[in-house]
Coordinates of C-alpha atoms in Angstrom, one line a residue:
Q1 CA -49.8 -80.6 -110.3
N2 CA -48.0 -77.4 -109.3
W3 CA -45.0 -79.4 -108.3
T4 CA -44.8 -81.3 -111.6
K5 CA -45.3 -78.1 -113.6
G6 CA -42.5 -76.5 -111.7
M7 CA -40.3 -79.5 -112.5
S8 CA -41.1 -79.3 -116.2
Y9 CA -40.4 -75.6 -116.1
C10 CA -37.0 -76.2 -114.6
L11 CA -36.2 -78.7 -117.3
H12 CA -37.2 -76.2 -120.0
S13 CA -35.1 -73.5 -118.4
E14 CA -32.0 -75.8 -118.3
S15 CA -32.6 -77.4 -121.7
H16 CA -28.9 -77.0 -122.5
L17 CA -28.2 -79.8 -120.0
D18 CA -28.9 -83.4 -121.3
T19 CA -30.0 -85.1 -118.1
G20 CA -31.8 -87.9 -119.8
P21 CA -35.2 -89.3 -118.8
I22 CA -36.4 -88.6 -115.3
Y23 CA -38.7 -91.1 -113.5
V24 CA -41.1 -90.1 -110.7
R25 CA -42.9 -92.6 -108.5
E26 CA -46.4 -91.5 -107.3
N27 CA -49.0 -93.5 -105.5
G28 CA -47.1 -96.8 -106.3
K29 CA -46.8 -96.0 -110.0
L30 CA -43.8 -95.1 -112.1
H31 CA -44.1 -92.0 -114.4
V32 CA -41.6 -90.5 -116.7
V33 CA -41.4 -86.7 -117.3
N34 CA -42.1 -85.8 -121.0
Q35 CA -39.6 -82.9 -121.6
G36 CA -41.2 -82.0 -125.0
A37 CA -44.8 -81.7 -123.9
G38 CA -44.0 -80.7 -120.3
G39 CA -46.3 -83.3 -118.9
I40 CA -46.0 -86.7 -117.3
Q41 CA -46.7 -90.0 -119.0
D42 CA -47.7 -93.2 -117.3
V43 CA -45.1 -95.9 -118.3
T44 CA -46.3 -98.7 -116.1
P45 CA -48.4 -100.6 -118.7
K46 CA -46.3 -99.8 -121.7
T47 CA -42.6 -100.0 -120.8
R48 CA -40.7 -103.3 -120.7
P49 CA -38.0 -104.1 -118.3
F50 CA -34.5 -103.3 -119.6
R51 CA -32.4 -106.5 -120.4
L52 CA -28.7 -106.3 -120.3
F53 CA -28.4 -109.8 -122.0
S54 CA -30.7 -111.8 -124.2
R55 CA -32.9 -114.5 -123.0
G56 CA -30.7 -117.3 -124.2
F57 CA -27.6 -115.9 -122.5
S58 CA -26.2 -117.8 -119.5
V59 CA -23.2 -117.4 -117.3
E60 CA -21.2 -120.3 -115.9
L61 CA -18.5 -119.8 -113.2
C62 CA -15.4 -121.8 -114.3
L63 CA -12.3 -122.2 -112.2
N64 CA -8.8 -122.7 -113.5
R65 CA -7.9 -126.4 -114.1
E66 CA -4.9 -126.2 -112.0
D67 CA -6.8 -124.6 -109.1
D68 CA -9.6 -127.2 -109.5
R69 CA -7.1 -130.1 -109.4
A70 CA -5.4 -128.6 -106.3
R71 CA -8.8 -128.1 -104.7
R72 CA -9.8 -131.7 -105.3
Q73 CA -6.4 -133.0 -104.0
R74 CA -6.9 -131.1 -100.8
T75 CA -9.0 -134.0 -99.5
D76 CA -5.9 -136.2 -99.6
H77 CA -4.3 -134.0 -97.0
F78 CA -6.4 -135.6 -94.3
I79 CA -6.7 -139.2 -92.9
F80 CA -10.2 -140.2 -91.9
T81 CA -10.6 -142.9 -89.2
Y82 CA -13.3 -144.0 -86.8
T83 CA -12.9 -144.2 -83.1
K84 CA -14.1 -147.0 -80.8
E85 CA -17.3 -145.0 -80.1
G86 CA -18.0 -144.8 -83.8
N87 CA -17.1 -141.1 -84.2
L88 CA -15.3 -139.9 -87.3
R89 CA -11.9 -138.5 -86.7
Y90 CA -9.6 -136.9 -89.1
S91 CA -5.9 -136.0 -88.8
A92 CA -3.7 -134.0 -91.2
K93 CA -1.0 -135.8 -93.1
S94 CA 2.7 -135.1 -92.5
L95 CA 4.5 -132.6 -94.6
F96 CA 6.8 -135.4 -95.9
S97 CA 3.9 -137.4 -97.3
L98 CA 2.4 -134.4 -98.9
V99 CA 5.7 -133.5 -100.6
L100 CA 6.2 -137.1 -101.6
G101 CA 2.9 -137.2 -103.3
Y102 CA 3.5 -134.0 -105.1
I103 CA 6.9 -135.1 -106.4
S104 CA 5.5 -138.5 -107.5
D105 CA 2.8 -136.8 -109.5
N106 CA 5.6 -134.9 -111.4
V107 CA 8.3 -137.5 -111.3
D108 CA 9.0 -137.2 -115.0
H109 CA 10.3 -133.6 -114.4
I110 CA 13.1 -134.7 -112.1
D111 CA 16.5 -133.8 -113.6
S112 CA 18.6 -136.3 -111.7
L113 CA 18.6 -138.6 -108.6
I114 CA 22.3 -139.3 -108.4
G115 CA 23.4 -138.9 -104.8
F116 CA 19.8 -138.8 -103.5
P117 CA 19.3 -141.1 -100.4
E118 CA 18.2 -144.6 -101.3
Q119 CA 15.7 -144.9 -98.4
I120 CA 13.7 -141.8 -99.6
A121 CA 14.2 -142.8 -103.3
E122 CA 12.5 -146.2 -102.7
K123 CA 9.5 -144.5 -101.1
L124 CA 9.3 -142.0 -104.0
F125 CA 9.5 -144.9 -106.5
S126 CA 6.7 -146.8 -104.7
A127 CA 4.5 -143.6 -104.6
A128 CA 5.0 -143.1 -108.4
E129 CA 4.4 -146.8 -109.0
A130 CA 1.1 -146.7 -107.1
R131 CA 0.0 -143.8 -109.4
Q132 CA 1.1 -145.9 -112.4
K133 CA 3.5 -143.3 -113.6
F134 CA 5.8 -145.8 -115.2
T135 CA 3.1 -147.2 -117.4
E136 CA 2.8 -144.0 -119.4
P137 CA 4.3 -144.2 -122.9
V138 CA 6.8 -141.3 -122.9
T139 CA 6.9 -139.8 -119.4
G140 CA 7.1 -143.3 -117.8
L141 CA 10.3 -144.2 -119.7
R142 CA 11.9 -140.9 -118.8
A143 CA 11.1 -141.3 -115.1
L144 CA 12.3 -144.9 -115.1
Q145 CA 15.6 -143.9 -116.6
K146 CA 16.2 -141.4 -113.8
F147 CA 15.9 -144.2 -111.2
T148 CA 18.0 -146.8 -113.1
E149 CA 20.8 -144.4 -113.7
A150 CA 21.1 -143.6 -110.0
Y151 CA 20.3 -146.9 -108.3
G152 CA 20.9 -149.6 -110.9
S153 CA 20.4 -153.1 -109.3
L154 CA 18.2 -151.7 -106.6
V155 CA 15.5 -150.8 -109.1
L156 CA 15.7 -154.3 -110.6
C157 CA 18.3 -157.0 -110.0
S158 CA 16.5 -160.0 -111.5
L159 CA 14.0 -159.9 -114.4
C160 CA 11.8 -162.8 -115.5
L161 CA 10.1 -162.4 -118.9
R162 CA 9.4 -166.1 -119.5
N163 CA 6.8 -166.6 -122.2
R164 CA 6.0 -162.9 -122.3
Y165 CA 7.0 -161.8 -125.8
L166 CA 4.2 -159.2 -126.0
V167 CA 5.6 -157.4 -122.9
I168 CA 9.0 -157.3 -124.6
S169 CA 7.6 -155.9 -127.8
E170 CA 5.5 -153.3 -126.0
K171 CA 8.1 -152.2 -123.4
L172 CA 11.4 -152.9 -125.1
E173 CA 12.9 -149.4 -124.4
E174 CA 11.9 -149.7 -120.7
I175 CA 13.4 -153.1 -120.4
K176 CA 16.6 -151.9 -122.0
S177 CA 16.8 -149.1 -119.4
F178 CA 17.4 -151.6 -116.6
R179 CA 21.1 -151.8 -115.6
E180 CA 23.2 -154.1 -113.5
L181 CA 20.8 -157.1 -113.9
T182 CA 22.3 -160.3 -112.5
C183 CA 19.5 -162.7 -113.7
L184 CA 17.6 -162.5 -117.0
D185 CA 15.0 -165.2 -118.1
L186 CA 13.9 -164.9 -121.7
S187 CA 12.7 -168.5 -122.1
C188 CA 10.0 -169.4 -124.7
C189 CA 9.9 -165.9 -126.2
K190 CA 10.8 -166.8 -129.8
L191 CA 13.1 -163.9 -130.2
G192 CA 15.4 -165.1 -133.0
D193 CA 18.9 -164.1 -133.9
E194 CA 18.1 -160.6 -135.1
H195 CA 16.1 -159.3 -132.1
E196 CA 17.1 -156.0 -130.7
L197 CA 17.1 -157.3 -127.1
L198 CA 19.6 -160.0 -127.9
E199 CA 21.9 -157.3 -129.4
H200 CA 21.4 -155.3 -126.2
L201 CA 22.8 -158.3 -124.2
T202 CA 26.3 -157.6 -125.5
K203 CA 26.3 -154.0 -124.2
E204 CA 28.2 -153.0 -121.1
A205 CA 25.0 -152.1 -119.3
L206 CA 24.3 -155.9 -119.0
S207 CA 27.9 -157.0 -118.3
S208 CA 26.7 -157.9 -114.8
V209 CA 24.4 -160.7 -115.9
K210 CA 25.4 -164.0 -114.3
R211 CA 22.3 -166.1 -115.2
L212 CA 20.9 -166.0 -118.7
L213 CA 18.1 -168.3 -119.7
L214 CA 17.4 -168.4 -123.5
K215 CA 15.4 -171.6 -123.8
D216 CA 13.3 -172.0 -126.9
N217 CA 14.2 -168.7 -128.7
C218 CA 14.8 -169.9 -132.2
L219 CA 18.6 -169.2 -131.9
S220 CA 21.1 -170.5 -134.4
D221 CA 24.9 -170.5 -134.7
A222 CA 24.7 -167.0 -136.2
G223 CA 23.0 -165.7 -133.1
L224 CA 25.6 -167.2 -130.8
R225 CA 28.4 -165.8 -132.9
R226 CA 27.0 -162.3 -132.5
M227 CA 26.3 -162.7 -128.8
T228 CA 29.8 -163.9 -128.1
A229 CA 31.8 -161.7 -130.4
P230 CA 32.5 -159.0 -127.7
V231 CA 33.7 -161.6 -125.2
R232 CA 35.8 -163.5 -127.7
V233 CA 37.7 -160.5 -129.0
L234 CA 37.2 -157.5 -126.8
K235 CA 36.8 -159.3 -123.5
K236 CA 33.5 -157.3 -122.9
G237 CA 29.8 -158.1 -122.7
L238 CA 28.7 -161.3 -121.0
E239 CA 32.2 -162.1 -119.6
N240 CA 30.8 -162.7 -116.0
L241 CA 28.2 -165.3 -117.2
L242 CA 27.9 -168.2 -114.8
V243 CA 24.7 -170.0 -115.8
L244 CA 23.6 -170.3 -119.5
D245 CA 20.5 -172.1 -120.8
L246 CA 20.4 -172.7 -124.6
S247 CA 18.1 -175.7 -124.6
C248 CA 15.4 -176.3 -127.1
N249 CA 17.1 -174.4 -129.9
P250 CA 17.5 -177.0 -132.6
K251 CA 19.3 -174.7 -135.0
I252 CA 22.4 -174.6 -132.8
T253 CA 25.0 -177.1 -134.1
D254 CA 28.5 -178.1 -133.1
T255 CA 29.9 -174.9 -134.7
G256 CA 27.7 -172.7 -132.4
I257 CA 28.9 -174.6 -129.3
G258 CA 32.5 -173.6 -130.2
Y259 CA 31.5 -170.0 -129.7
L260 CA 30.5 -170.8 -126.1
L261 CA 34.0 -171.9 -125.2
S262 CA 34.9 -168.2 -124.7
F263 CA 32.8 -168.1 -121.5
K264 CA 35.5 -169.2 -119.2
K265 CA 33.6 -168.5 -116.0
L266 CA 30.6 -170.8 -116.8
N267 CA 29.6 -173.0 -114.0
C268 CA 26.4 -174.5 -115.5
L269 CA 25.4 -175.0 -119.1
D270 CA 22.3 -176.6 -120.7
I271 CA 22.3 -177.4 -124.4
S272 CA 19.6 -180.1 -124.4
G273 CA 17.4 -180.2 -127.5
T274 CA 20.0 -178.6 -129.8
G275 CA 20.9 -179.9 -133.2
L276 CA 24.3 -181.4 -132.4
K277 CA 25.7 -183.9 -134.8
D278 CA 28.6 -185.5 -132.7
V279 CA 27.4 -185.3 -129.1
N280 CA 30.3 -187.2 -127.7
A281 CA 32.8 -184.9 -129.3
V282 CA 31.0 -181.9 -128.0
I283 CA 31.0 -183.3 -124.5
K284 CA 34.7 -183.9 -124.5
R285 CA 35.4 -180.5 -126.0
I286 CA 33.4 -178.7 -123.3
Q287 CA 35.0 -180.8 -120.6
M288 CA 38.5 -180.2 -121.9
Q289 CA 38.4 -176.5 -122.6
I290 CA 35.9 -175.1 -120.0
G291 CA 36.2 -177.8 -117.3
L292 CA 32.4 -178.7 -117.2
V293 CA 31.3 -182.2 -116.4
H294 CA 28.3 -183.8 -118.1
S295 CA 25.5 -184.5 -115.7
T296 CA 23.3 -187.6 -116.0
V297 CA 20.6 -186.1 -113.7
P298 CA 18.8 -182.8 -114.5
L299 CA 20.3 -180.0 -112.5
K300 CA 18.2 -177.7 -110.3
E301 CA 19.8 -174.6 -111.8
F302 CA 17.6 -175.1 -114.9
D303 CA 14.2 -175.8 -113.4
H304 CA 13.2 -172.1 -113.9
S305 CA 12.3 -171.5 -110.3
N306 CA 15.4 -169.5 -109.2
C307 CA 14.9 -166.6 -111.6
K308 CA 12.2 -164.2 -110.5
T309 CA 11.5 -160.5 -110.9
E310 CA 13.0 -158.8 -107.9
G311 CA 13.6 -155.1 -107.1
W312 CA 11.7 -151.9 -106.7
A313 CA 10.2 -152.3 -110.2
E314 CA 8.6 -155.7 -109.5
Q315 CA 5.1 -154.2 -109.4
T316 CA 5.9 -152.1 -112.5
V317 CA 6.6 -155.2 -114.6
L318 CA 3.3 -156.7 -113.3
Q319 CA 1.5 -153.5 -114.4
W320 CA 2.9 -153.9 -117.9
E321 CA 1.8 -157.5 -118.0
Q322 CA -1.7 -156.6 -116.9
A323 CA -2.0 -153.9 -119.5
V324 CA -1.0 -156.5 -122.2
M325 CA -3.5 -159.0 -120.8
E326 CA -6.3 -156.4 -120.8
A327 CA -5.6 -155.8 -124.5
I328 CA -5.8 -159.4 -125.6
K329 CA -8.3 -161.0 -123.2
P330 CA -12.0 -160.3 -122.6
Q331 CA -12.8 -157.7 -120.0
D332 CA -15.4 -159.8 -118.0
D333 CA -12.8 -162.4 -117.1
L334 CA -10.3 -159.8 -116.0
R335 CA -12.6 -157.8 -113.8
S336 CA -13.2 -160.7 -111.4
R337 CA -9.6 -161.6 -111.5
R338 CA -8.4 -158.1 -110.7
A339 CA -10.9 -157.8 -107.9
A340 CA -9.6 -160.9 -106.3
L341 CA -6.0 -159.7 -106.6
R342 CA -6.8 -156.3 -105.1
F343 CA -8.5 -158.0 -102.2
Y344 CA -5.3 -159.7 -101.2
G345 CA -3.1 -156.7 -101.6
K346 CA -0.3 -156.4 -104.1
T347 CA -0.5 -158.3 -107.3
H348 CA 1.6 -161.4 -107.6
R349 CA 2.6 -163.0 -110.8
I350 CA 1.1 -166.4 -111.5
E351 CA 4.2 -168.6 -112.3
E352 CA 3.7 -170.8 -115.2
V353 CA 5.5 -174.1 -115.8
V354 CA 7.8 -173.9 -118.8
K355 CA 6.8 -176.6 -121.2
C356 CA 8.4 -177.1 -124.6
K357 CA 7.5 -179.8 -127.0
L358 CA 10.9 -179.7 -128.7
V359 CA 12.7 -180.6 -125.5
E360 CA 10.6 -183.8 -125.1
A361 CA 11.3 -184.9 -128.6
E362 CA 15.0 -184.1 -128.7
T363 CA 16.0 -185.2 -125.2
K364 CA 14.6 -188.7 -125.9
A365 CA 17.1 -189.1 -128.7
S366 CA 20.1 -187.3 -127.4
G367 CA 19.4 -187.2 -123.6
T368 CA 19.9 -184.4 -121.2
L369 CA 22.9 -182.3 -122.1
Q370 CA 23.6 -180.3 -118.9
F371 CA 27.0 -179.5 -117.6
Y372 CA 28.4 -178.3 -114.3
K373 CA 31.6 -177.6 -112.5
E374 CA 32.2 -180.0 -109.7
K375 CA 34.0 -177.7 -107.3
V376 CA 31.4 -174.9 -107.5
Q377 CA 29.0 -175.1 -104.6
N378 CA 26.5 -172.7 -106.1
C379 CA 25.3 -175.3 -108.6
H380 CA 23.3 -178.0 -106.9
L381 CA 25.1 -181.2 -107.9
P382 CA 23.0 -184.3 -107.9
L383 CA 25.9 -186.7 -108.7
K384 CA 28.0 -188.3 -106.0
K385 CA 31.7 -187.9 -106.0
E386 CA 33.6 -191.0 -106.9
V387 CA 37.3 -191.8 -106.8
A388 CA 37.5 -192.9 -110.4
G389 CA 35.7 -189.7 -111.5
S390 CA 38.2 -187.5 -109.6
H391 CA 41.1 -189.3 -111.3
E392 CA 39.5 -188.7 -114.7
L393 CA 39.0 -185.0 -113.8
K394 CA 42.7 -184.6 -112.9
N395 CA 43.8 -186.3 -116.2
N396 CA 41.3 -184.1 -118.1
K397 CA 42.7 -180.9 -116.5
K398 CA 46.2 -181.9 -117.4
R399 CA 45.2 -182.5 -121.0
A400 CA 43.3 -179.1 -121.0
L401 CA 46.5 -177.3 -119.8
A402 CA 48.6 -179.0 -122.4
E403 CA 46.1 -178.0 -125.1
Q404 CA 46.0 -174.4 -123.8
E405 CA 49.8 -174.2 -124.1
K406 CA 49.7 -175.5 -127.6
E407 CA 47.0 -172.9 -128.5
R408 CA 49.1 -170.1 -127.0
T409 CA 52.0 -171.1 -129.2
S410 CA 49.8 -171.2 -132.3
K411 CA 48.6 -167.7 -132.6
Q412 CA 46.9 -168.2 -135.8
K413 CA 44.1 -170.1 -134.2
H414 CA 43.0 -167.1 -132.1
L415 CA 44.2 -164.0 -133.9
C416 CA 42.9 -164.8 -137.3
L417 CA 39.3 -163.4 -137.5
T418 CA 36.8 -164.0 -140.2
V419 CA 35.3 -161.2 -142.2
E420 CA 32.0 -161.7 -140.4
D421 CA 33.7 -161.2 -137.0
W422 CA 35.3 -158.0 -138.2
D423 CA 31.9 -156.8 -139.4
L424 CA 30.5 -157.5 -136.0
L425 CA 33.3 -155.7 -134.2
N426 CA 32.7 -152.6 -136.3
T427 CA 29.2 -152.4 -135.0
Y428 CA 30.4 -152.0 -131.3

């Protein structure tokens, strides 16, 4: 009591200092000194614990998203394997694989790959492809263009889009980014004369195409005129074309075949199922001016088995096809199919046999109209060489040379362009 009275006295004597409440613990109880009355009050049953936050307040520790992503990706830095004894062993990945994974995750931010080694670029493309970076709408196109600008035919040298119109409509810009293609199969796609992809065929980016398959695409004479205009006048576009398939396009007439005579390097031509009026006259014209011989047996060049998707982007095209299939087919059917494909490794395209009802109807009436050059060994010739046929070829070549000389003297036949041709040339 004396001690507490002395404390209260000190507080009264130094009242000018605001020290706040003073708590004293005595015999396990907490007391507060009452400065006004000079006594001590028992605050144990009355006072409530002081709360800094309300009852409903909660605190959650959140990390930065970038740090969280980096933390989760740290597990990829190790390779876990089992020993013969059944023990778990882990080893760190190489620095090259770690850097390769980081760049593939950010492949759309690459400025340029021109001059970059092809061996490392192929691994980088495969890593980005495994992460499905090229299937993204905007960033995928930008990343794919960086590879095609630097490596051209290595990314894709042959593209087969047979009966895959939906892939063309969904990934048209990505398909147009491929350069230096040598084989392009667009059979049974119903593109028509005004399609943007057919206009792209006349560009310099696809001047390397040697095999072009346009079977059953609703083409007419107007489409052939637009497609051959750069070759006929500017000597550009599809000037290196060797194999051309225009079968099953009934709107192509004798006039449209005349536009094809500008392809001087053609080795094989298929115009079966077209709307020709005078078949014999067309056969003679093709034989005289291009030097192609009519084949009585179907050629192997047009069985649609030689053109396949080949290059670094083979799996990328398959990913596009799978995305389209998932959008149009039930999910239950696709899950079992995808599981089977993943079990056997990389996904392979299921090749479909090209069937066209128009060909069956037209070829019965007009027969197979396929042509080839006899001296070219690249075309698989089913016909046997005969002496009489060789004499006819020699005579036909002489006639062709004579007609070429006449055409050179008559400049009006070649230099006079129609108004429609001039309109086409102004678009290039």
